[in-house]
Amino acid sequence: MEIYELTVHELLEKLDKKEITKQEILASYQNRIKEKENDVQAFITITDAEAKEQLEKNENNNSKLAGIPIGIKDNICTKGIKTTCASKMLENFVAPYNATVMDKINNEGMVMLGKLNMDEFAMGSSTEHSYFKQTKNPWNLNKVPGGSSGGSAAAVASGMLPWALGSDTGGSIRQPASYCGIVGLKPTYGLVSRYGLVAYASSLDQIGTLTKDVKDASMLLNVIAGHDEKDTTSAIKEKKDYTQALKNDIKGLKIGVPKEYFDDGIDEEVRESIKQAIEKYRELGAIVEECSLDIAEYALGSYYVIACAEASSNLGRFDGIRYGYRTKNYENLRDIYRNSRSEGFGAEVKRRIILGTYVLSSGYYDAYYKKAQQVRTLVRNEYAKNFEKYDCLLTPTAPNVAFDIGSKVNNPLEMYLADLCTVPVNIAGLPGISIPCGLNSEGMPIGFQLIGKPFDEETILNVAYTYEQNTDFRKNKPEFRN
């Protein structure tokens, strides 16, 4: 097995046994990037020279993760390195500071190999809305990798990175993880600092992990979780070692399966794979029962009202005066504002800004934004009611598998439906994890989602880990088909 095929915990075992060196690990991933990046197009910025410099600088770092490569979604600020949000608006922006998660990554001595492609300002479900390039799914290069963290998912799935950071506003870690056949973890809102994450929707955004397996997810969560005084929404919680939760034992644990997530909108092969996963959990001793989240059908509409409203507010700063791209075509101040934003933002970003501005306007605020926030409370209450009976909930991660590039880009409504299963988790601020559970008839990955109680990442990590240890999906590898 090649070095780039190993999980991080396998890399650490080989380092401990002195079977490989940190230099060999770095070289393996850099060579893999040279081999596959032209096909996959996962990176916006590749930091070869900086990575070698980091490795030398951290030679005496005693952290067990020192020297382990990582990739960072390009909406997370990295000091001295471009942070573009995949937008013309920030094409040349070099962050003057690090996001808190980057400080934690650097303190561990990890080596950043580059910044990863995404939908512009994290608005999308396919990474087709990037200003720079179209990332492709390594399982089939004609398919999308999902989004908005499509670059992160594709880079990990293709072996160009052992793991990566992404952000999840309505499923942007879990859905691409499902499409690319890897593990995607969205932590509870507030568990991981958002300081230095370029905001899309502040009450929904959460930084999380994309990894090859569940153990790696728990290890990376150990690094990035924790209170941050720079983030007023950061929760004050006792520091945990999430790897200790991985018991490979779920006997007697109660799993609820909301019936609303298995209606006619779910692809039949996805439904069948998840039914098989449910049966596997029953074999392993879990109690699996059908339950109801009848408010779930309203979560998607509520999400897009809230997310677009917050996007309208957050992106108001990019006006050609204070931040971002400035047009060369102007005669007065009004022209600067209008032309800078018209030229600097892509179509999807403009669509969401317009919608958000509309629902926040004085005549429609109560009818749309206020009503969406009320629905949000109902969604949270419905989850809380189910968690009185169940330890976690199980749903599809996405209603389908990765679709053809270009097949939905001109149909925003159909694209939004790709987030149908994931957005309620963000609306309620809960933790969620996507785990691979099979392949469809075309050989494309299928994933299912586990949803946990607030700040109970340990339960969903163990439930995911137990499934993973008793199945062999990891033996399947991307084929880079055209």
mmCIF file of N, CA and C in Angstrom, residues 260-268 271 398-400 417 420-421:
data_model
loop_
_atom_site.group_PDB
_atom_site.id
_atom_site.type_symbol
_atom_site.label_atom_id
_atom_site.label_comp_id
_atom_site.label_asym_id
_atom_site.label_seq_id
_atom_site.Cartn_x
_atom_site.Cartn_y
_atom_site.Cartn_z
ATOM 1 N N GLU A 260 -39.753 10.539 7.424
ATOM 2 C CA GLU A 260 -39.878 11.598 6.420
ATOM 3 C C GLU A 260 -38.679 11.658 5.469
ATOM 4 N N TYR A 261 -37.553 11.049 5.862
ATOM 5 C CA TYR A 261 -36.346 11.092 5.037
ATOM 6 C C TYR A 261 -36.287 9.939 4.034
ATOM 7 N N PHE A 262 -37.347 9.157 3.935
ATOM 8 C CA PHE A 262 -37.343 8.010 3.031
ATOM 9 C C PHE A 262 -38.540 8.048 2.080
ATOM 10 N N ASP A 263 -38.963 9.262 1.722
ATOM 11 C CA ASP A 263 -40.121 9.381 0.836
ATOM 12 C C ASP A 263 -39.697 9.272 -0.625
ATOM 13 N N ASP A 264 -40.567 9.685 -1.527
ATOM 14 C CA ASP A 264 -40.322 9.512 -2.962
ATOM 15 C C ASP A 264 -39.158 10.346 -3.487
ATOM 16 N N GLY A 265 -38.710 11.348 -2.730
ATOM 17 C CA GLY A 265 -37.596 12.178 -3.189
ATOM 18 C C GLY A 265 -36.233 11.518 -3.054
ATOM 19 N N ILE A 266 -36.184 10.356 -2.403
ATOM 20 C CA ILE A 266 -34.907 9.663 -2.187
ATOM 21 C C ILE A 266 -34.693 8.617 -3.284
ATOM 22 N N ASP A 267 -33.511 8.641 -3.893
ATOM 23 C CA ASP A 267 -33.164 7.667 -4.919
ATOM 24 C C ASP A 267 -33.294 6.239 -4.369
ATOM 25 N N GLU A 268 -33.826 5.333 -5.177
ATOM 26 C CA GLU A 268 -34.106 3.975 -4.719
ATOM 27 C C GLU A 268 -32.856 3.232 -4.271
ATOM 28 N N ARG A 271 -31.850 4.545 -0.895
ATOM 29 C CA ARG A 271 -32.757 3.998 0.120
ATOM 30 C C ARG A 271 -32.379 2.554 0.474
ATOM 31 N N ALA A 398 -27.634 12.411 1.573
ATOM 32 C CA ALA A 398 -28.161 13.138 0.417
ATOM 33 C C ALA A 398 -29.224 12.273 -0.246
ATOM 34 N N PRO A 399 -30.172 12.879 -0.946
ATOM 35 C CA PRO A 399 -31.230 12.087 -1.582
ATOM 36 C C PRO A 399 -30.762 11.338 -2.824
ATOM 37 N N ASN A 400 -29.509 11.598 -3.246
ATOM 38 C CA ASN A 400 -29.007 11.002 -4.476
ATOM 39 C C ASN A 400 -27.500 10.775 -4.363
ATOM 40 N N LEU A 417 -32.297 21.160 -3.505
ATOM 41 C CA LEU A 417 -32.870 19.940 -2.944
ATOM 42 C C LEU A 417 -31.793 18.909 -2.587
ATOM 43 N N LEU A 420 -31.455 18.598 1.091
ATOM 44 C CA LEU A 420 -32.714 18.272 1.778
ATOM 45 C C LEU A 420 -32.497 17.560 3.107
ATOM 46 N N CYS A 421 -31.568 16.624 3.147
ATOM 47 C CA CYS A 421 -31.372 15.784 4.339
ATOM 48 C C CYS A 421 -30.425 16.404 5.364
#
